[in-house]
PDB file of C-alpha atoms in Angstrom:
ATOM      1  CA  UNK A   1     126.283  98.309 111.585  1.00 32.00           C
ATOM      2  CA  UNK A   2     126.504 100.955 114.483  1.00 35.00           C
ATOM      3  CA  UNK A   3     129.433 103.320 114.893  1.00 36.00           C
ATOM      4  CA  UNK A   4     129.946 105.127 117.890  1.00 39.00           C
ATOM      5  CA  UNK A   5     132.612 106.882 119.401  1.00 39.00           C
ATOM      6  CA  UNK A   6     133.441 105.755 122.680  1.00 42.00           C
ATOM      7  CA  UNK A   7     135.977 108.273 123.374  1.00 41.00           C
ATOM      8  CA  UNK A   8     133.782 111.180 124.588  1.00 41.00           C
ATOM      9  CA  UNK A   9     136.367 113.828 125.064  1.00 43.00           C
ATOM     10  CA  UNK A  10     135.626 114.422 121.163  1.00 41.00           C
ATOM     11  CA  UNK A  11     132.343 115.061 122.302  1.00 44.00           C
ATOM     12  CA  UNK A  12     130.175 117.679 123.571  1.00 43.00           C
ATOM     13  CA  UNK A  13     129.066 117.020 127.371  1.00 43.00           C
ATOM     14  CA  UNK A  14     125.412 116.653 126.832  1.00 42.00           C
ATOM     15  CA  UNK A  15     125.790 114.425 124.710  1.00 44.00           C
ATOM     16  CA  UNK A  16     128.478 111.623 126.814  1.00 44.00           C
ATOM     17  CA  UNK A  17     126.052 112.293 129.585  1.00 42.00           C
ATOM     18  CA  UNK A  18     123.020 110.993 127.693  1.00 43.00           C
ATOM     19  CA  UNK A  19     125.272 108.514 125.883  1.00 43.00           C
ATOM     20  CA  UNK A  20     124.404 109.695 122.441  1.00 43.00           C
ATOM     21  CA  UNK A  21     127.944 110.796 121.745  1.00 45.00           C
ATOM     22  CA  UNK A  22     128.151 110.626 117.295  1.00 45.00           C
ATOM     23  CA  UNK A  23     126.283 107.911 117.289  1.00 77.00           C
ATOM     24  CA  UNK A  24     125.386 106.792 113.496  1.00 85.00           C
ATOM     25  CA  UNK A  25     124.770 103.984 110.986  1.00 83.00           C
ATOM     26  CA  UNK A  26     126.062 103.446 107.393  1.00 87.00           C
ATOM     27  CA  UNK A  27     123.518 104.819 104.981  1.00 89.00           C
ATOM     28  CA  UNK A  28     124.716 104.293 101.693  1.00 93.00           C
ATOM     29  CA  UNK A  29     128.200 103.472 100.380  1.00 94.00           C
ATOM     30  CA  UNK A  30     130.034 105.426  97.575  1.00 96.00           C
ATOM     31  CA  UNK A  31     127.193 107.652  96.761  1.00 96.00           C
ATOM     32  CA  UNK A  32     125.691 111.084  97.754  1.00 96.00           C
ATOM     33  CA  UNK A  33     122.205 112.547  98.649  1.00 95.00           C
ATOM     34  CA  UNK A  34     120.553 114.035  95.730  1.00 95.00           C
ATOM     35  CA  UNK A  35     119.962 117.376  96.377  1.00 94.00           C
ATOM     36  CA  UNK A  36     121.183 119.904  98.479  1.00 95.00           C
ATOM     37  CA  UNK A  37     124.286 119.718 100.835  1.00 96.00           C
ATOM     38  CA  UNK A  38     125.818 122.050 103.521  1.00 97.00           C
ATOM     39  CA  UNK A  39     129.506 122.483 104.371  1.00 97.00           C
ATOM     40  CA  UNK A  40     130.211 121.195 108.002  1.00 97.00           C
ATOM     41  CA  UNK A  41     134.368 121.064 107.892  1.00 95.00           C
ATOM     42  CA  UNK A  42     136.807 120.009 105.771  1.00 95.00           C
ATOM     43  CA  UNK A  43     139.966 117.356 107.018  1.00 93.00           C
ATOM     44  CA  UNK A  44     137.201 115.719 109.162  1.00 93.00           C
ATOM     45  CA  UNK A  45     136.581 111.547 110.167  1.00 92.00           C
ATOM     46  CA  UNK A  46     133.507 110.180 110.275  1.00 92.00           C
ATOM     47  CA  UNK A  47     133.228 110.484 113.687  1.00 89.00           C
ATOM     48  CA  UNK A  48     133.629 114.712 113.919  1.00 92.00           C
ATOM     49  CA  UNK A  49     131.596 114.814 110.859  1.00 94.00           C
ATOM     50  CA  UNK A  50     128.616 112.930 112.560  1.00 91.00           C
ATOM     51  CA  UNK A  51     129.262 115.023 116.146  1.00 88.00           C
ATOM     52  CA  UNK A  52     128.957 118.106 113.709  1.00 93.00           C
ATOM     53  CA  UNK A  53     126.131 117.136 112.673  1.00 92.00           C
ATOM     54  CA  UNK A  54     124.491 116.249 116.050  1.00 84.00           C
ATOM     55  CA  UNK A  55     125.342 119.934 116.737  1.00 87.00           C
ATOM     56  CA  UNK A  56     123.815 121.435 113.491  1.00 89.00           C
ATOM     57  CA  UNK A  57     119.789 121.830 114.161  1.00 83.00           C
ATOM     58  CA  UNK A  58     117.869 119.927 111.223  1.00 81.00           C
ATOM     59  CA  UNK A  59     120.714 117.719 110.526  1.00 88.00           C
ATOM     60  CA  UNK A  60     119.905 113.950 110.020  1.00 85.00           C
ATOM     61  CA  UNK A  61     122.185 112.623 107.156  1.00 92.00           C
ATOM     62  CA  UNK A  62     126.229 113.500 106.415  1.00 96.00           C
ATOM     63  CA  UNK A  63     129.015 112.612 103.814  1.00 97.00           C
ATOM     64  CA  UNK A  64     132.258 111.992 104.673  1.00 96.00           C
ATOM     65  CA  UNK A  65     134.462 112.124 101.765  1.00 96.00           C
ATOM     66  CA  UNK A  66     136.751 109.463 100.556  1.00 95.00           C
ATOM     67  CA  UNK A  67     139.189 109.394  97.488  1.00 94.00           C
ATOM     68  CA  UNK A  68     140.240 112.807  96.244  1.00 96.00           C
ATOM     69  CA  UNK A  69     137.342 114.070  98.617  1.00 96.00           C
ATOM     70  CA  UNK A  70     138.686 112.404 101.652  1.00 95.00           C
ATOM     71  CA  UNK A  71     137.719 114.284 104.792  1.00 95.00           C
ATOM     72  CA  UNK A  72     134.898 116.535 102.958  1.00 97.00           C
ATOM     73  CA  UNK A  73     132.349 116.340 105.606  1.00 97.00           C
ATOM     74  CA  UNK A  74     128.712 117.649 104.408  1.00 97.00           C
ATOM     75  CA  UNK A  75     125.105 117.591 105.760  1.00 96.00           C
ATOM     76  CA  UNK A  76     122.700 115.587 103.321  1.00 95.00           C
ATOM     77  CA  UNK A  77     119.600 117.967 103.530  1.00 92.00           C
ATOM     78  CA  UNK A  78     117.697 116.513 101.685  1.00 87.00           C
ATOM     79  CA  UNK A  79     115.572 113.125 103.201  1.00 82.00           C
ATOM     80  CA  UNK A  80     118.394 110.687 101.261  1.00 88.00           C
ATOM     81  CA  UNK A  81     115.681 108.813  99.484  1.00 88.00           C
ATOM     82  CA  UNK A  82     117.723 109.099  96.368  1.00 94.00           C
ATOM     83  CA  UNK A  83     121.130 109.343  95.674  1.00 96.00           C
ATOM     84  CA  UNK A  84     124.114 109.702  92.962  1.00 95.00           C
ATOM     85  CA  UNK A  85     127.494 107.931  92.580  1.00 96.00           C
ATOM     86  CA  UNK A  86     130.411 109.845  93.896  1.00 96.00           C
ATOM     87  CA  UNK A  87     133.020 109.620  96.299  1.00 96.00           C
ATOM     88  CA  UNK A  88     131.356 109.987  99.131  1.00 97.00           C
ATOM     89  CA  UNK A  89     129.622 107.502 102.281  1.00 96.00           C
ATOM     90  CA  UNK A  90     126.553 108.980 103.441  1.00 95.00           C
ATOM     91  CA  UNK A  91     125.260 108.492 107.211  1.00 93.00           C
ATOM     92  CA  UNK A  92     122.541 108.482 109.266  1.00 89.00           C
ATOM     93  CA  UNK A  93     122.465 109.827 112.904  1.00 87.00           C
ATOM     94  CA  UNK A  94     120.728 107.613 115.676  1.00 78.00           C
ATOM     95  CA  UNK A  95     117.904 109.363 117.220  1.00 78.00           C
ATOM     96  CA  UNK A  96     117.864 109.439 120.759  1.00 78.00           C
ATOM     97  CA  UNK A  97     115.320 108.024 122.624  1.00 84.00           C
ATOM     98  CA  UNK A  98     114.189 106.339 126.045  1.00 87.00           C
ATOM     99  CA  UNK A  99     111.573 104.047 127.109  1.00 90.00           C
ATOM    100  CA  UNK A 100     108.621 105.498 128.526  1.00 91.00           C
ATOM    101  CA  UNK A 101     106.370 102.443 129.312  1.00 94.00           C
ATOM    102  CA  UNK A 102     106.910  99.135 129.308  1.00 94.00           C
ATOM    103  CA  UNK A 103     104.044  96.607 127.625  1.00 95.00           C
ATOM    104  CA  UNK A 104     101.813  99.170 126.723  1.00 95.00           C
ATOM    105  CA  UNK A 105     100.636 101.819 124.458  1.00 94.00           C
ATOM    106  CA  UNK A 106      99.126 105.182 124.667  1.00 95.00           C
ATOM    107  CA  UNK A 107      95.570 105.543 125.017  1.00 95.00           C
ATOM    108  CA  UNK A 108      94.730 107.370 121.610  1.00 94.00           C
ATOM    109  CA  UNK A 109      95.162 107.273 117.790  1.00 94.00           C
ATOM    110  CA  UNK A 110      98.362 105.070 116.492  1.00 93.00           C
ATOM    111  CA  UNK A 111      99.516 105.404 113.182  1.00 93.00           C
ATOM    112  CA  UNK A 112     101.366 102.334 111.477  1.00 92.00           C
ATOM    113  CA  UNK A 113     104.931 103.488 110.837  1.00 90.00           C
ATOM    114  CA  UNK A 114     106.938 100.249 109.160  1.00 79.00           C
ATOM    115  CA  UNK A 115     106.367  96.589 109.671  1.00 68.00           C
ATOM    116  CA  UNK A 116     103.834  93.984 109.051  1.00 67.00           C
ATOM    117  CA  UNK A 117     105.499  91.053 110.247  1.00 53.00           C
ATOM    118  CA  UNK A 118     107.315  89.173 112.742  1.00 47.00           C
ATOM    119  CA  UNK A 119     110.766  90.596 113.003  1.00 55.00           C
ATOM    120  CA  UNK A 120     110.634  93.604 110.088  1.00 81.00           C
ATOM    121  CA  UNK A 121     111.239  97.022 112.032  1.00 86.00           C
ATOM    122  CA  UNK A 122     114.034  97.318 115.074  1.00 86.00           C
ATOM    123  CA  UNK A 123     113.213  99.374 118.050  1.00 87.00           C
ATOM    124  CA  UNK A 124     116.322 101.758 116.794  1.00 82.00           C
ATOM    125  CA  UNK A 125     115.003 101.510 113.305  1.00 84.00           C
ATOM    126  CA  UNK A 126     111.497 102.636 114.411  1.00 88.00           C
ATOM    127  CA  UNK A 127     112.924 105.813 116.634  1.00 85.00           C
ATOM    128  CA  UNK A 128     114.438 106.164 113.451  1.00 81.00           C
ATOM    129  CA  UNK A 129     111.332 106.246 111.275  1.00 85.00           C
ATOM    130  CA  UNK A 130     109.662 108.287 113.833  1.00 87.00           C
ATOM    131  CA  UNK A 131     112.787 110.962 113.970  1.00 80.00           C
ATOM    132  CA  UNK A 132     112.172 111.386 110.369  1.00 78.00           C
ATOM    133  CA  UNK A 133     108.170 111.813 110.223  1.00 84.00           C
ATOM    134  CA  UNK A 134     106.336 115.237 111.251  1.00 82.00           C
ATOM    135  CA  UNK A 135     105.326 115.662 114.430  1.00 88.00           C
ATOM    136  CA  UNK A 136     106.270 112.403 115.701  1.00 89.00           C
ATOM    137  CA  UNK A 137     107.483 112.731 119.728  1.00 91.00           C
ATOM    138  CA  UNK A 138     106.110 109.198 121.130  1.00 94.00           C
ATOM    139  CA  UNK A 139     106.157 105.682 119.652  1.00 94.00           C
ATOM    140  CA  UNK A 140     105.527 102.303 120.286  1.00 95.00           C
ATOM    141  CA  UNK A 141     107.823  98.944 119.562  1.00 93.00           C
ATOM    142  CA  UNK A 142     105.908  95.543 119.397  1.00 92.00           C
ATOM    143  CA  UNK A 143     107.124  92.416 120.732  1.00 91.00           C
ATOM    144  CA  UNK A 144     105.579  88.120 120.925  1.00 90.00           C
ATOM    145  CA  UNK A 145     103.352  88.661 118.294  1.00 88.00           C
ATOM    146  CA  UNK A 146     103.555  92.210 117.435  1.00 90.00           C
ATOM    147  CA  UNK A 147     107.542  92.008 117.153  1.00 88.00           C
ATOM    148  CA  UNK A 148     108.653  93.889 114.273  1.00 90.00           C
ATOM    149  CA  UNK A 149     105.756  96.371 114.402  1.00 91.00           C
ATOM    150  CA  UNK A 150     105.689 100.088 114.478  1.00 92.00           C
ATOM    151  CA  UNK A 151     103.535 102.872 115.317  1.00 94.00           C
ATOM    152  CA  UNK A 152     103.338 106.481 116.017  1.00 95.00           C
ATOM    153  CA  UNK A 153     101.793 107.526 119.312  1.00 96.00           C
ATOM    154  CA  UNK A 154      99.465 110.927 118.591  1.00 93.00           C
ATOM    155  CA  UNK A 155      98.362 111.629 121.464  1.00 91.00           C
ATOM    156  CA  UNK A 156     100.962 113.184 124.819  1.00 90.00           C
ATOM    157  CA  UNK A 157     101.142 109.616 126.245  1.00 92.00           C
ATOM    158  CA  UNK A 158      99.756 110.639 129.842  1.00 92.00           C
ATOM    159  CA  UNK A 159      97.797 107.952 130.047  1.00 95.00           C
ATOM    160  CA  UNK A 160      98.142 104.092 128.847  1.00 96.00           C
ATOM    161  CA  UNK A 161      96.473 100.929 127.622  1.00 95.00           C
ATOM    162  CA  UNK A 162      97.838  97.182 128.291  1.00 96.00           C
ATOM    163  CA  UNK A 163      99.230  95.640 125.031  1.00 94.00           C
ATOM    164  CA  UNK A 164     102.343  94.015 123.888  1.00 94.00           C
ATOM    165  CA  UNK A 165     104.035  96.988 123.128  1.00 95.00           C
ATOM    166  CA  UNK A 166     106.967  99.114 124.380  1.00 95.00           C
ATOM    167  CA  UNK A 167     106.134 102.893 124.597  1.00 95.00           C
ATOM    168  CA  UNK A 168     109.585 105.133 123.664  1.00 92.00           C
ATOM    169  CA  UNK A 169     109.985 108.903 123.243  1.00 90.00           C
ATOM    170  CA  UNK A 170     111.963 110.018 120.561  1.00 82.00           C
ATOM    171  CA  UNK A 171     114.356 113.067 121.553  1.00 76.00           C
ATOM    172  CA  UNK A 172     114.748 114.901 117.907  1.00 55.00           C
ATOM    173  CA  UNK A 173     117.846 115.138 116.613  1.00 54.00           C
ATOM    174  CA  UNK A 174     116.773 119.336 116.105  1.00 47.00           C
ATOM    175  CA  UNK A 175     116.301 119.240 119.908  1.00 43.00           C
ATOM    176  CA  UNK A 176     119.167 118.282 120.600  1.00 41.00           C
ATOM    177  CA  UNK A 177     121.266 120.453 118.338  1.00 39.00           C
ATOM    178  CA  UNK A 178     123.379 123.300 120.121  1.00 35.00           C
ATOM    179  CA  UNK A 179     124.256 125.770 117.117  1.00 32.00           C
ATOM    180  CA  UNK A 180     123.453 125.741 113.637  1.00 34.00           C
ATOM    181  CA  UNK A 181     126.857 126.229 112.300  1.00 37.00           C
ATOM    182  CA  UNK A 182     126.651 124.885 108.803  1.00 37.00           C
ATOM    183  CA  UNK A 183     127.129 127.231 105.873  1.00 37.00           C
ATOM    184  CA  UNK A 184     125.298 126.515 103.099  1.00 36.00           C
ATOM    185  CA  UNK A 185     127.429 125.196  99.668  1.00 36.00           C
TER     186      UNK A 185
END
């Protein structure tokens, strides 16, 4: 499920203007990221806690707090591949991206990202996937018979090949920061 603010005056400018304004999906209920966490504000909702985020360079995944911890707002550093049981909802930021061309791919090396199958990666989940891997700007969404496949673009993505694949550049989510105002816990 996406979560997004819609009231942008919560929000910094750049980000109503490019429509990204704390946009984020559930990551894991009732649990925390193993490993370490950074203090981003205290008496905080969801929604501030992800824009603080968006404005913290490097940050990816939060925790809100719930329970006796209600309002704790901290960025996950870690990758959240593994987690432990607390009172806390961990999120995930949506990358930004935007369509760079349509039906094809770059002319160049591809890398296989996620999905094998008809259906199994998302565009969103794939700008995801790509947000989170090294040195990935550029990649590529399958559709018909490709649907559900993902791959990283290597190369700059000047020039293109016909194929049944949308082209998308990911904007990072450390690109996009404006301060890096978390302290570390």
């Amino acid at each position: 499920e996406i979560v997004s603010n819609e009231d942008c005056e919560a929000c910094g400018l750049a980000h109503c203007a490019q429509g990204t304004c704390a946009d984020f999906t559930m990551h894991k209920l009732n649990h925390e990221c193993t490993g370490p966490a950074a203090v981003l504000g205290h008496g905080r909702s969801a929604e501030a806690c992800a824009e603080a985020c968006r404005e913290t360079k490097g940050c990816h995944f939060f925790a809100v707090g719930t329970g006796t911890n209600h309002g704790r707002c901290y960025w996950e550093v870690s990758t959240c591949t593994s987690f432990t049981p607390n009172l806390y909802h961990v999120y995930k930021l949506t990358p930004s991206y935007r369509l760079r061309s349509t039906g094809n791919t770059c002319d160049g090396t591809r890398t296989r990202l996620g999905g094998e199958a008809s259906g199994d990666v998302t565009v969103e989940e794939c700008a995801h996937i790509c947000a989170e891997t090294a040195n990935c700007t550029f990649f590529s969404a399958g559709y018909d018979g490709a649907a559900g496949e993902c791959y990283q673009e290597e190369s700059e993505c000047t020039s293109y090949s016909a194929d049944s694949y949308n082209t998308y550049e990911v904007l990072p989510l450390a690109d996009e920061a404006t301060s890096s105002n978390a302290a570390a816990q």
